Amino acid sequence: MITEVLTANQLKKEAPVFGQLSFDNHEQVVFCQDKDTGLKAIIGVHNTILGPALGGTRMYDYKTEWDALNDVLRLSRGMTYKAAVTGLNLGGGKAVIMGDPKKIKTPELMKRFGEFVHTLGGKYYTAEDVGMETSDMDTVREVTPYVTGISESKGGAGNPSPVTAYGVYMGMKAATKFAYGNDALSGKRILVQGIGHVGEELVRLTSEEGANVVISDINEERLAEVSKKYGVDIYRGNDLYSETADIYAPCALGATVNNDTINRLKVKVIAGAANNQLADENIHGPLLQKKEIVYAPDFLINAGGIINVYAEIEGYGREQIIAKTENIYNTTLDILNRAKATSITTNAAAIGIAEDRIAARKKQQ
Ligand code: NAD
């Protein structure tokens, strides 16, 4: 999901390159171009102190090259924190390919991109993101081993969405314990916005525990199918954000906690899979804190997907993937307690834990 894309004017600051707004001590940024295939890509390596930078490749028809640069810088930084707070020995990276995947994506272009990834010698591992399919990662694998998320038949870890949903479920239970004193979801009214790959599995897990789940989506067919399958209600009002409930689980779009919605929210807990749920973490984090809404940081609780691809690098089996994902429960509780004890936002507490881990490793090096 492309959110918070800054305008070219906002990006053009006095310092021509390193002064760009989204630069945050990124180690390396690689611009890749190939005339024959039409490839134009940027690989952002934010930080490799904990391990090789891992993050997906997003293919999107950016309006300007500045937008693409901003996206890769912002997303790669996010990956550093996601991996660090989850306890993985991975750094943060991301890649963007400019252009409409439906129009210009070809196996030749993907191979050329893979060759550029290969030139980094394992400093950056790529994976699937918006605009990419598992088959594209298989194509990249033909030219470099530095790719994850390949098909199970080719030795990959398979679909990450069920693991992501399980991590979100763990984070949701931890946030519920923090807010209500126990982590039972039974009887809790949960609004699940977006019932795609992750959302549907979250509906399964929560409804099986006895939660009173209400689903919302723009896809009517999916609504009917998921409602029937799990016996859950469909939201039929016109303002989901104003709905009285215990938990709001954003599993569709980013930036749904924004100036427009924040005062309407009546839930006690926000815990979902979508990336970048807070439109502006510096504004909406403190506002949620003031409203005493417990926010489980998105990049922490949706880390099941990265745990799943990390397994490919480490050679983990299913049990280790599940154990690491279950640990999201403990990490979420730690972060919520730390935020409360130090009167900071939960997002800031999560970033603090990630930064502490990176600093400790740096000292040992
Ligand atoms: P998906 O595309 O399978 O599902 C998204 C669902 O949201 C679709 O059913 C779509 O119809 C619905 N939707 C779109 N706009 C909506 C709107 N305005 N209101 C309600 N519903 C709307 O995506 P997914 O793989 O389930 O991922 C969901 C979110 O979690 C995304 O933000 C994604 O970036 C994030 N995420 C996913 C993974 C993963 O492993 N798949 C990992 C980390 C983060």
mmCIF file of C-alpha atoms and ligand atoms in Angstrom:
data_model
loop_
_atom_site.group_PDB
_atom_site.id
_atom_site.type_symbol
_atom_site.label_atom_id
_atom_site.label_comp_id
_atom_site.label_asym_id
_atom_site.label_seq_id
_atom_site.Cartn_x
_atom_site.Cartn_y
_atom_site.Cartn_z
ATOM 1 C CA MET A 1 0.000 0.000 0.000
ATOM 2 C CA ILE A 2 1.487 3.340 -0.964
ATOM 3 C CA THR A 3 0.935 5.825 1.812
ATOM 4 C CA GLU A 4 2.463 9.113 2.766
ATOM 5 C CA VAL A 5 4.128 9.577 -0.595
ATOM 6 C CA LEU A 6 5.663 13.007 -0.359
ATOM 7 C CA THR A 7 5.481 15.480 -3.181
ATOM 8 C CA ALA A 8 8.534 16.349 -5.207
ATOM 9 C CA ASN A 9 8.589 19.803 -3.628
ATOM 10 C CA GLN A 10 8.516 18.400 -0.108
ATOM 11 C CA LEU A 11 11.407 16.120 -0.989
ATOM 12 C CA LYS A 12 13.663 18.682 -2.607
ATOM 13 C CA LYS A 13 15.409 20.052 0.444
ATOM 14 C CA GLU A 14 18.548 22.139 0.419
ATOM 15 C CA ALA A 15 20.963 19.202 0.747
ATOM 16 C CA PRO A 16 20.643 17.620 -2.695
ATOM 17 C CA VAL A 17 20.830 13.907 -1.866
ATOM 18 C CA PHE A 18 21.517 12.891 1.737
ATOM 19 C CA GLY A 19 19.287 15.730 2.929
ATOM 20 C CA GLN A 20 16.162 14.194 1.409
ATOM 21 C CA LEU A 21 13.420 13.986 4.010
ATOM 22 C CA SER A 22 13.284 10.204 4.134
ATOM 23 C CA PHE A 23 17.034 9.636 4.410
ATOM 24 C CA ASP A 24 17.760 8.289 7.860
ATOM 25 C CA ASN A 25 21.379 7.197 7.829
ATOM 26 C CA HIS A 26 20.745 4.664 5.097
ATOM 27 C CA GLU A 27 23.927 2.700 4.421
ATOM 28 C CA GLN A 28 23.559 2.333 0.693
ATOM 29 C CA VAL A 29 21.111 3.219 -2.038
ATOM 30 C CA VAL A 30 21.565 1.636 -5.441
ATOM 31 C CA PHE A 31 20.003 3.011 -8.614
ATOM 32 C CA CYS A 32 19.617 0.342 -11.281
ATOM 33 C CA GLN A 33 18.772 0.921 -14.909
ATOM 34 C CA ASP A 34 18.637 -1.267 -17.998
ATOM 35 C CA LYS A 35 17.606 0.163 -21.338
ATOM 36 C CA ASP A 36 16.857 -3.149 -23.046
ATOM 37 C CA THR A 37 14.288 -4.352 -20.536
ATOM 38 C CA GLY A 38 13.076 -0.905 -19.397
ATOM 39 C CA LEU A 39 14.151 -1.629 -15.824
ATOM 40 C CA LYS A 40 14.398 1.328 -13.474
ATOM 41 C CA ALA A 41 14.806 0.282 -9.870
ATOM 42 C CA ILE A 42 16.155 1.525 -6.563
ATOM 43 C CA ILE A 43 17.475 -0.773 -3.856
ATOM 44 C CA GLY A 44 17.614 0.767 -0.384
ATOM 45 C CA VAL A 45 19.843 -0.798 2.258
ATOM 46 C CA HIS A 46 19.032 0.934 5.503
ATOM 47 C CA ASN A 47 21.017 -0.947 8.114
ATOM 48 C CA THR A 48 22.938 -4.220 8.188
ATOM 49 C CA ILE A 49 24.253 -4.302 11.766
ATOM 50 C CA LEU A 50 22.068 -7.260 12.769
ATOM 51 C CA GLY A 51 22.439 -9.138 9.484
ATOM 52 C CA PRO A 52 21.776 -8.896 5.763
ATOM 53 C CA ALA A 53 19.092 -6.417 4.793
ATOM 54 C CA LEU A 54 15.878 -8.204 3.886
ATOM 55 C CA GLY A 55 12.778 -6.679 2.370
ATOM 56 C CA GLY A 56 10.443 -7.119 -0.547
ATOM 57 C CA THR A 57 10.483 -5.599 -3.981
ATOM 58 C CA ARG A 58 7.554 -3.335 -4.751
ATOM 59 C CA MET A 59 6.626 -2.643 -8.344
ATOM 60 C CA TYR A 60 4.457 0.409 -8.755
ATOM 61 C CA ASP A 61 3.781 3.099 -11.300
ATOM 62 C CA TYR A 62 5.185 5.971 -9.250
ATOM 63 C CA LYS A 63 4.247 9.462 -10.387
ATOM 64 C CA THR A 64 7.796 10.717 -10.016
ATOM 65 C CA GLU A 65 11.234 9.273 -9.304
ATOM 66 C CA TRP A 66 11.204 11.247 -6.053
ATOM 67 C CA ASP A 67 8.133 9.301 -4.950
ATOM 68 C CA ALA A 68 9.924 6.030 -5.673
ATOM 69 C CA LEU A 69 13.003 7.161 -3.770
ATOM 70 C CA ASN A 70 10.917 8.279 -0.824
ATOM 71 C CA ASP A 71 9.046 4.964 -0.747
ATOM 72 C CA VAL A 72 12.184 2.822 -0.793
ATOM 73 C CA LEU A 73 13.888 4.916 1.890
ATOM 74 C CA ARG A 74 10.869 4.865 4.193
ATOM 75 C CA LEU A 75 10.081 1.186 3.685
ATOM 76 C CA SER A 76 13.674 -0.011 4.120
ATOM 77 C CA ARG A 77 13.947 1.869 7.433
ATOM 78 C CA GLY A 78 10.721 0.203 8.554
ATOM 79 C CA MET A 79 12.194 -3.209 7.763
ATOM 80 C CA THR A 80 15.190 -2.520 10.023
ATOM 81 C CA TYR A 81 12.854 -1.921 12.964
ATOM 82 C CA LYS A 82 10.570 -4.829 12.116
ATOM 83 C CA ALA A 83 13.431 -7.335 12.047
ATOM 84 C CA ALA A 84 15.176 -5.872 15.099
ATOM 85 C CA VAL A 85 12.118 -5.777 17.356
ATOM 86 C CA THR A 86 11.177 -9.308 16.321
ATOM 87 C CA GLY A 87 14.590 -10.593 17.406
ATOM 88 C CA LEU A 88 15.735 -11.641 13.921
ATOM 89 C CA ASN A 89 19.338 -11.366 12.798
ATOM 90 C CA LEU A 90 18.384 -9.314 9.798
ATOM 91 C CA GLY A 91 18.883 -5.766 8.672
ATOM 92 C CA GLY A 92 16.435 -3.588 6.809
ATOM 93 C CA GLY A 93 16.204 -3.185 3.059
ATOM 94 C CA LYS A 94 13.651 -2.816 0.321
ATOM 95 C CA ALA A 95 13.574 -2.351 -3.434
ATOM 96 C CA VAL A 96 11.224 -0.540 -5.764
ATOM 97 C CA ILE A 97 10.821 -1.060 -9.482
ATOM 98 C CA MET A 98 9.226 1.853 -11.302
ATOM 99 C CA GLY A 99 6.410 1.058 -13.727
ATOM 100 C CA ASP A 100 3.071 -0.671 -14.002
ATOM 101 C CA PRO A 101 3.652 -4.408 -13.467
ATOM 102 C CA LYS A 102 0.768 -5.236 -15.812
ATOM 103 C CA LYS A 103 2.443 -3.283 -18.606
ATOM 104 C CA ILE A 104 6.193 -3.682 -18.315
ATOM 105 C CA LYS A 105 6.947 -6.676 -16.079
ATOM 106 C CA THR A 106 8.673 -9.437 -18.056
ATOM 107 C CA PRO A 107 10.888 -12.369 -17.013
ATOM 108 C CA GLU A 108 13.821 -10.550 -18.692
ATOM 109 C CA LEU A 109 13.215 -7.439 -16.585
ATOM 110 C CA MET A 110 12.985 -9.531 -13.401
ATOM 111 C CA LYS A 111 16.199 -11.368 -14.266
ATOM 112 C CA ARG A 112 18.000 -8.103 -14.914
ATOM 113 C CA PHE A 113 16.749 -6.862 -11.551
ATOM 114 C CA GLY A 114 17.998 -10.093 -9.937
ATOM 115 C CA GLU A 115 21.436 -9.483 -11.427
ATOM 116 C CA PHE A 116 21.562 -6.084 -9.738
ATOM 117 C CA VAL A 117 20.550 -7.716 -6.430
ATOM 118 C CA HIS A 118 23.347 -10.220 -6.978
ATOM 119 C CA THR A 119 25.949 -7.458 -7.341
ATOM 120 C CA LEU A 120 25.336 -6.625 -3.667
ATOM 121 C CA GLY A 121 26.793 -10.008 -2.759
ATOM 122 C CA GLY A 122 24.212 -10.943 -0.117
ATOM 123 C CA LYS A 123 24.082 -7.593 1.637
ATOM 124 C CA TYR A 124 20.451 -7.391 0.469
ATOM 125 C CA TYR A 125 17.961 -10.250 0.119
ATOM 126 C CA THR A 126 14.821 -9.535 -1.823
ATOM 127 C CA ALA A 127 11.280 -10.941 -1.472
ATOM 128 C CA GLU A 128 7.746 -10.398 -2.745
ATOM 129 C CA ASP A 129 5.812 -7.175 -2.167
ATOM 130 C CA VAL A 130 3.062 -5.212 -3.944
ATOM 131 C CA GLY A 131 3.122 -5.873 -7.705
ATOM 132 C CA MET A 132 5.142 -9.088 -7.356
ATOM 133 C CA GLU A 133 4.186 -12.765 -7.476
ATOM 134 C CA THR A 134 5.936 -15.837 -6.122
ATOM 135 C CA SER A 135 6.731 -16.751 -9.742
ATOM 136 C CA ASP A 136 8.698 -13.475 -10.079
ATOM 137 C CA MET A 137 10.856 -14.515 -7.124
ATOM 138 C CA ASP A 138 11.404 -17.860 -8.836
ATOM 139 C CA THR A 139 12.647 -15.941 -11.894
ATOM 140 C CA VAL A 140 14.988 -13.842 -9.731
ATOM 141 C CA ARG A 141 16.253 -17.091 -8.163
ATOM 142 C CA GLU A 142 17.546 -18.158 -11.578
ATOM 143 C CA VAL A 143 20.230 -15.460 -11.385
ATOM 144 C CA THR A 144 20.880 -14.997 -7.665
ATOM 145 C CA PRO A 145 20.547 -16.934 -4.394
ATOM 146 C CA TYR A 146 19.788 -13.665 -2.559
ATOM 147 C CA VAL A 147 16.014 -13.990 -2.791
ATOM 148 C CA THR A 148 13.364 -15.372 -0.423
ATOM 149 C CA GLY A 149 9.684 -16.186 -0.805
ATOM 150 C CA ILE A 150 10.230 -18.571 -3.705
ATOM 151 C CA SER A 151 7.790 -21.411 -4.411
ATOM 152 C CA GLU A 152 7.580 -24.284 -1.955
ATOM 153 C CA SER A 153 8.338 -26.664 -4.832
ATOM 154 C CA LYS A 154 11.662 -24.842 -5.248
ATOM 155 C CA GLY A 155 12.532 -24.987 -1.555
ATOM 156 C CA GLY A 156 10.755 -21.802 -0.412
ATOM 157 C CA ALA A 157 8.756 -21.319 2.789
ATOM 158 C CA GLY A 158 5.431 -20.869 1.000
ATOM 159 C CA ASN A 159 2.556 -18.474 1.600
ATOM 160 C CA PRO A 160 3.388 -16.076 4.484
ATOM 161 C CA SER A 161 -0.176 -14.849 5.086
ATOM 162 C CA PRO A 162 -1.316 -17.544 7.584
ATOM 163 C CA VAL A 163 1.852 -16.924 9.620
ATOM 164 C CA THR A 164 1.276 -13.170 9.473
ATOM 165 C CA ALA A 165 -2.303 -13.685 10.686
ATOM 166 C CA TYR A 166 -1.101 -15.885 13.554
ATOM 167 C CA GLY A 167 1.333 -13.159 14.651
ATOM 168 C CA VAL A 168 -1.410 -10.531 14.496
ATOM 169 C CA TYR A 169 -3.602 -12.832 16.606
ATOM 170 C CA MET A 170 -0.785 -13.168 19.172
ATOM 171 C CA GLY A 171 -0.273 -9.384 19.244
ATOM 172 C CA MET A 172 -4.016 -8.836 19.570
ATOM 173 C CA LYS A 173 -4.229 -11.202 22.533
ATOM 174 C CA ALA A 174 -1.313 -9.463 24.251
ATOM 175 C CA ALA A 175 -2.914 -6.042 23.714
ATOM 176 C CA THR A 176 -6.203 -7.421 25.047
ATOM 177 C CA LYS A 177 -4.452 -8.669 28.173
ATOM 178 C CA PHE A 178 -2.917 -5.252 28.651
ATOM 179 C CA ALA A 179 -6.238 -3.442 28.164
ATOM 180 C CA TYR A 180 -8.616 -5.838 29.934
ATOM 181 C CA GLY A 181 -6.450 -7.800 32.358
ATOM 182 C CA ASN A 182 -6.767 -11.131 30.531
ATOM 183 C CA ASP A 183 -6.130 -12.184 26.974
ATOM 184 C CA ALA A 184 -9.362 -14.035 26.223
ATOM 185 C CA LEU A 185 -10.954 -12.878 22.984
ATOM 186 C CA SER A 186 -14.095 -14.857 23.668
ATOM 187 C CA GLY A 187 -17.031 -12.430 23.752
ATOM 188 C CA LYS A 188 -14.958 -9.495 22.509
ATOM 189 C CA ARG A 189 -16.438 -7.544 19.605
ATOM 190 C CA ILE A 190 -13.757 -7.341 16.899
ATOM 191 C CA LEU A 191 -14.030 -5.237 13.728
ATOM 192 C CA VAL A 192 -11.903 -6.799 10.992
ATOM 193 C CA GLN A 193 -11.443 -4.355 8.116
ATOM 194 C CA GLY A 194 -10.249 -6.236 5.025
ATOM 195 C CA ILE A 195 -10.742 -9.971 4.764
ATOM 196 C CA GLY A 196 -8.040 -10.810 2.237
ATOM 197 C CA HIS A 197 -5.244 -13.317 2.739
ATOM 198 C CA VAL A 198 -4.432 -12.200 6.281
ATOM 199 C CA GLY A 199 -7.836 -10.892 7.352
ATOM 200 C CA GLU A 200 -9.681 -14.127 6.608
ATOM 201 C CA GLU A 201 -7.244 -16.198 8.642
ATOM 202 C CA LEU A 202 -7.545 -13.710 11.500
ATOM 203 C CA VAL A 203 -11.332 -14.085 11.312
ATOM 204 C CA ARG A 204 -10.894 -17.847 11.578
ATOM 205 C CA LEU A 205 -8.597 -17.676 14.598
ATOM 206 C CA THR A 206 -10.642 -15.100 16.511
ATOM 207 C CA SER A 207 -14.063 -16.562 15.746
ATOM 208 C CA GLU A 208 -12.861 -20.029 16.731
ATOM 209 C CA GLU A 209 -11.917 -18.543 20.090
ATOM 210 C CA GLY A 210 -15.469 -17.299 20.494
ATOM 211 C CA ALA A 211 -15.025 -13.637 19.585
ATOM 212 C CA ASN A 212 -17.951 -11.694 18.200
ATOM 213 C CA VAL A 213 -16.354 -10.836 14.838
ATOM 214 C CA VAL A 214 -17.736 -8.245 12.440
ATOM 215 C CA ILE A 215 -16.207 -8.066 8.966
ATOM 216 C CA SER A 216 -15.951 -5.269 6.447
ATOM 217 C CA ASP A 217 -14.541 -5.235 2.916
ATOM 218 C CA ILE A 218 -15.180 -3.560 -0.411
ATOM 219 C CA ASN A 219 -15.536 -6.962 -2.042
ATOM 220 C CA GLU A 220 -19.134 -8.166 -1.575
ATOM 221 C CA GLU A 221 -18.403 -11.686 -2.783
ATOM 222 C CA ARG A 222 -15.650 -12.124 -0.192
ATOM 223 C CA LEU A 223 -17.947 -10.769 2.512
ATOM 224 C CA ALA A 224 -20.649 -13.299 1.719
ATOM 225 C CA GLU A 225 -18.125 -16.160 1.499
ATOM 226 C CA VAL A 226 -16.243 -15.402 4.731
ATOM 227 C CA SER A 227 -19.415 -14.595 6.667
ATOM 228 C CA LYS A 228 -20.911 -17.952 5.720
ATOM 229 C CA LYS A 229 -17.707 -19.915 6.305
ATOM 230 C CA TYR A 230 -17.138 -18.686 9.874
ATOM 231 C CA GLY A 231 -20.648 -17.575 10.851
ATOM 232 C CA VAL A 232 -19.588 -13.951 11.402
ATOM 233 C CA ASP A 233 -21.566 -10.730 10.874
ATOM 234 C CA ILE A 234 -21.038 -8.320 7.996
ATOM 235 C CA TYR A 235 -20.775 -4.629 8.880
ATOM 236 C CA ARG A 236 -23.583 -2.816 7.081
ATOM 237 C CA GLY A 237 -23.254 0.697 8.487
ATOM 238 C CA ASN A 238 -21.530 3.580 6.754
ATOM 239 C CA ASP A 239 -18.956 4.532 9.369
ATOM 240 C CA LEU A 240 -16.922 1.606 10.669
ATOM 241 C CA TYR A 241 -14.661 3.914 12.676
ATOM 242 C CA SER A 242 -17.568 5.102 14.862
ATOM 243 C CA GLU A 243 -18.710 1.590 15.655
ATOM 244 C CA THR A 244 -18.668 0.597 19.298
ATOM 245 C CA ALA A 245 -16.461 -2.447 19.733
ATOM 246 C CA ASP A 246 -13.546 -3.770 21.768
ATOM 247 C CA ILE A 247 -10.960 -4.188 19.019
ATOM 248 C CA TYR A 248 -10.354 -2.652 15.606
ATOM 249 C CA ALA A 249 -8.191 -4.795 13.312
ATOM 250 C CA PRO A 250 -7.080 -2.897 10.185
ATOM 251 C CA CYS A 251 -6.189 -5.561 7.626
ATOM 252 C CA ALA A 252 -6.685 -3.665 4.375
ATOM 253 C CA LEU A 253 -5.193 -0.222 3.963
ATOM 254 C CA GLY A 254 -2.532 1.825 5.725
ATOM 255 C CA ALA A 255 -3.111 5.244 7.327
ATOM 256 C CA THR A 256 -6.645 4.510 8.545
ATOM 257 C CA VAL A 257 -5.828 6.089 11.904
ATOM 258 C CA ASN A 258 -5.727 9.693 10.748
ATOM 259 C CA ASN A 259 -7.048 13.191 11.494
ATOM 260 C CA ASP A 260 -10.407 12.256 10.059
ATOM 261 C CA THR A 261 -10.967 8.992 11.971
ATOM 262 C CA ILE A 262 -9.139 9.325 15.257
ATOM 263 C CA ASN A 263 -11.843 11.162 17.164
ATOM 264 C CA ARG A 264 -14.509 8.730 16.027
ATOM 265 C CA LEU A 265 -12.779 5.574 17.245
ATOM 266 C CA LYS A 266 -14.588 3.941 20.181
ATOM 267 C CA VAL A 267 -12.497 0.817 20.557
ATOM 268 C CA LYS A 268 -10.089 -0.023 23.372
ATOM 269 C CA VAL A 269 -7.519 -1.849 21.245
ATOM 270 C CA ILE A 270 -6.133 -1.452 17.729
ATOM 271 C CA ALA A 271 -4.330 -4.540 16.441
ATOM 272 C CA GLY A 272 -4.181 -5.458 12.774
ATOM 273 C CA ALA A 273 -2.010 -6.493 9.847
ATOM 274 C CA ALA A 274 -1.957 -3.394 7.648
ATOM 275 C CA ASN A 275 1.357 -1.589 7.294
ATOM 276 C CA ASN A 276 1.675 2.034 8.437
ATOM 277 C CA GLN A 277 -1.680 2.200 10.213
ATOM 278 C CA LEU A 278 -0.916 5.587 11.744
ATOM 279 C CA ALA A 279 -1.049 8.292 9.069
ATOM 280 C CA ASP A 280 1.594 10.171 11.044
ATOM 281 C CA GLU A 281 3.201 8.287 13.940
ATOM 282 C CA ASN A 282 4.266 11.553 15.617
ATOM 283 C CA ILE A 283 0.729 12.930 15.652
ATOM 284 C CA HIS A 284 -1.570 9.925 15.843
ATOM 285 C CA GLY A 285 0.563 7.869 18.226
ATOM 286 C CA PRO A 286 0.286 10.514 20.981
ATOM 287 C CA LEU A 287 -3.417 11.069 20.210
ATOM 288 C CA LEU A 288 -4.169 7.362 20.694
ATOM 289 C CA GLN A 289 -2.176 7.451 23.928
ATOM 290 C CA LYS A 290 -4.288 10.410 25.107
ATOM 291 C CA LYS A 291 -7.505 8.581 24.222
ATOM 292 C CA GLU A 292 -6.181 5.530 26.117
ATOM 293 C CA ILE A 293 -6.567 3.310 23.073
ATOM 294 C CA VAL A 294 -4.012 0.503 23.222
ATOM 295 C CA TYR A 295 -2.199 0.402 19.890
ATOM 296 C CA ALA A 296 -0.200 -2.745 19.076
ATOM 297 C CA PRO A 297 2.490 -1.462 16.677
ATOM 298 C CA ASP A 298 1.801 -2.787 13.183
ATOM 299 C CA PHE A 299 5.408 -3.513 12.234
ATOM 300 C CA LEU A 300 5.748 -5.694 15.312
ATOM 301 C CA ILE A 301 2.569 -7.744 15.144
ATOM 302 C CA ASN A 302 2.577 -8.257 11.358
ATOM 303 C CA ALA A 303 6.132 -9.659 11.412
ATOM 304 C CA GLY A 304 4.990 -13.269 10.838
ATOM 305 C CA GLY A 305 5.583 -12.799 7.113
ATOM 306 C CA ILE A 306 9.216 -11.829 7.571
ATOM 307 C CA ILE A 307 9.710 -14.656 10.082
ATOM 308 C CA ASN A 308 8.440 -17.003 7.387
ATOM 309 C CA VAL A 309 10.966 -15.818 4.779
ATOM 310 C CA TYR A 310 13.782 -15.587 7.344
ATOM 311 C CA ALA A 311 13.261 -19.308 7.780
ATOM 312 C CA GLU A 312 14.444 -19.813 4.209
ATOM 313 C CA ILE A 313 17.769 -18.146 4.992
ATOM 314 C CA GLU A 314 18.245 -19.888 8.351
ATOM 315 C CA GLY A 315 16.855 -23.230 7.237
ATOM 316 C CA TYR A 316 14.210 -23.175 9.995
ATOM 317 C CA GLY A 317 11.433 -25.722 10.127
ATOM 318 C CA ARG A 318 7.740 -25.113 10.806
ATOM 319 C CA GLU A 319 8.083 -25.452 14.587
ATOM 320 C CA GLN A 320 10.701 -22.722 14.829
ATOM 321 C CA ILE A 321 8.615 -20.413 12.635
ATOM 322 C CA ILE A 322 5.601 -20.897 14.908
ATOM 323 C CA ALA A 323 7.648 -20.457 18.097
ATOM 324 C CA LYS A 324 9.148 -17.182 16.836
ATOM 325 C CA THR A 325 5.710 -15.977 15.760
ATOM 326 C CA GLU A 326 4.201 -16.877 19.139
ATOM 327 C CA ASN A 327 6.866 -14.779 20.781
ATOM 328 C CA ILE A 328 5.177 -11.702 19.269
ATOM 329 C CA TYR A 329 2.811 -12.064 22.272
ATOM 330 C CA ASN A 330 5.640 -11.518 24.794
ATOM 331 C CA THR A 331 7.280 -8.751 22.804
ATOM 332 C CA THR A 332 3.978 -6.898 22.449
ATOM 333 C CA LEU A 333 3.320 -7.091 26.192
ATOM 334 C CA ASP A 334 6.872 -5.892 26.956
ATOM 335 C CA ILE A 335 6.425 -2.944 24.636
ATOM 336 C CA LEU A 336 3.022 -1.965 26.017
ATOM 337 C CA ASN A 337 4.384 -2.117 29.561
ATOM 338 C CA ARG A 338 7.498 -0.164 28.633
ATOM 339 C CA ALA A 339 5.387 2.517 26.919
ATOM 340 C CA LYS A 340 3.172 2.852 29.989
ATOM 341 C CA ALA A 341 6.082 2.944 32.438
ATOM 342 C CA THR A 342 7.897 5.632 30.488
ATOM 343 C CA SER A 343 4.826 7.550 29.238
ATOM 344 C CA ILE A 344 5.765 7.216 25.592
ATOM 345 C CA THR A 345 3.754 5.904 22.679
ATOM 346 C CA THR A 346 3.752 2.198 21.946
ATOM 347 C CA ASN A 347 5.277 2.911 18.530
ATOM 348 C CA ALA A 348 8.145 4.826 20.130
ATOM 349 C CA ALA A 349 8.632 2.017 22.672
ATOM 350 C CA ALA A 350 8.875 -0.557 19.874
ATOM 351 C CA ILE A 351 11.384 1.564 17.964
ATOM 352 C CA GLY A 352 13.326 2.039 21.214
ATOM 353 C CA ILE A 353 13.620 -1.726 21.747
ATOM 354 C CA ALA A 354 14.747 -2.170 18.138
ATOM 355 C CA GLU A 355 17.343 0.593 18.437
ATOM 356 C CA ASP A 356 18.661 -0.814 21.732
ATOM 357 C CA ARG A 357 19.184 -4.191 20.103
ATOM 358 C CA ILE A 358 21.012 -2.670 17.143
ATOM 359 C CA ALA A 359 23.197 -0.518 19.432
ATOM 360 C CA ALA A 360 24.091 -3.524 21.612
ATOM 361 C CA ARG A 361 25.149 -5.547 18.564
ATOM 362 C CA LYS A 362 27.163 -2.639 17.216
ATOM 363 C CA LYS A 363 29.109 -2.498 20.481
ATOM 364 C CA GLN A 364 30.037 -6.178 20.139
ATOM 365 C CA GLN A 365 31.300 -5.735 16.567
HETATM 366 P P1 NAD B 1 -5.071 -8.741 0.434
HETATM 367 O O1 NAD B 1 -4.885 -7.892 -0.787
HETATM 368 O O2 NAD B 1 -5.167 -10.212 0.292
HETATM 369 O O3 NAD B 1 -6.389 -8.276 1.223
HETATM 370 C C1 NAD B 1 -6.774 -6.958 1.396
HETATM 371 C C2 NAD B 1 -8.290 -6.932 1.520
HETATM 372 O O4 NAD B 1 -8.679 -5.600 1.853
HETATM 373 C C3 NAD B 1 -9.023 -7.300 0.234
HETATM 374 O O5 NAD B 1 -10.036 -8.250 0.518
HETATM 375 C C4 NAD B 1 -9.607 -5.970 -0.229
HETATM 376 O O6 NAD B 1 -10.842 -6.119 -0.946
HETATM 377 C C5 NAD B 1 -9.816 -5.270 1.097
HETATM 378 N N1 NAD B 1 -9.941 -3.820 0.997
HETATM 379 C C6 NAD B 1 -9.303 -2.971 0.170
HETATM 380 N N2 NAD B 1 -9.703 -1.714 0.393
HETATM 381 C C7 NAD B 1 -10.591 -1.767 1.407
HETATM 382 C C8 NAD B 1 -11.338 -0.798 2.106
HETATM 383 N N3 NAD B 1 -11.279 0.505 1.805
HETATM 384 N N4 NAD B 1 -12.160 -1.211 3.121
HETATM 385 C C9 NAD B 1 -12.245 -2.504 3.431
HETATM 386 N N5 NAD B 1 -11.559 -3.471 2.802
HETATM 387 C C10 NAD B 1 -10.746 -3.109 1.799
HETATM 388 O O7 NAD B 1 -3.884 -8.313 1.402
HETATM 389 P P2 NAD B 1 -3.269 -9.171 2.597
HETATM 390 O O8 NAD B 1 -2.128 -9.959 2.094
HETATM 391 O O9 NAD B 1 -4.370 -9.828 3.358
HETATM 392 O O10 NAD B 1 -2.637 -7.992 3.493
HETATM 393 C C11 NAD B 1 -3.474 -7.141 4.260
HETATM 394 C C12 NAD B 1 -2.634 -6.016 4.843
HETATM 395 O O11 NAD B 1 -1.600 -6.572 5.677
HETATM 396 C C13 NAD B 1 -1.917 -5.163 3.801
HETATM 397 O O12 NAD B 1 -1.886 -3.838 4.257
HETATM 398 C C14 NAD B 1 -0.510 -5.738 3.774
HETATM 399 O O13 NAD B 1 0.444 -4.771 3.375
HETATM 400 C C15 NAD B 1 -0.322 -6.130 5.229
HETATM 401 N N6 NAD B 1 0.653 -7.206 5.428
HETATM 402 C C16 NAD B 1 0.466 -8.422 4.840
HETATM 403 C C17 NAD B 1 1.390 -9.444 5.048
HETATM 404 C C18 NAD B 1 1.188 -10.803 4.433
HETATM 405 O O14 NAD B 1 1.886 -11.752 4.833
HETATM 406 N N7 NAD B 1 0.288 -10.955 3.480
HETATM 407 C C19 NAD B 1 2.516 -9.233 5.880
HETATM 408 C C20 NAD B 1 2.672 -7.978 6.504
HETATM 409 C C21 NAD B 1 1.725 -6.970 6.261
#
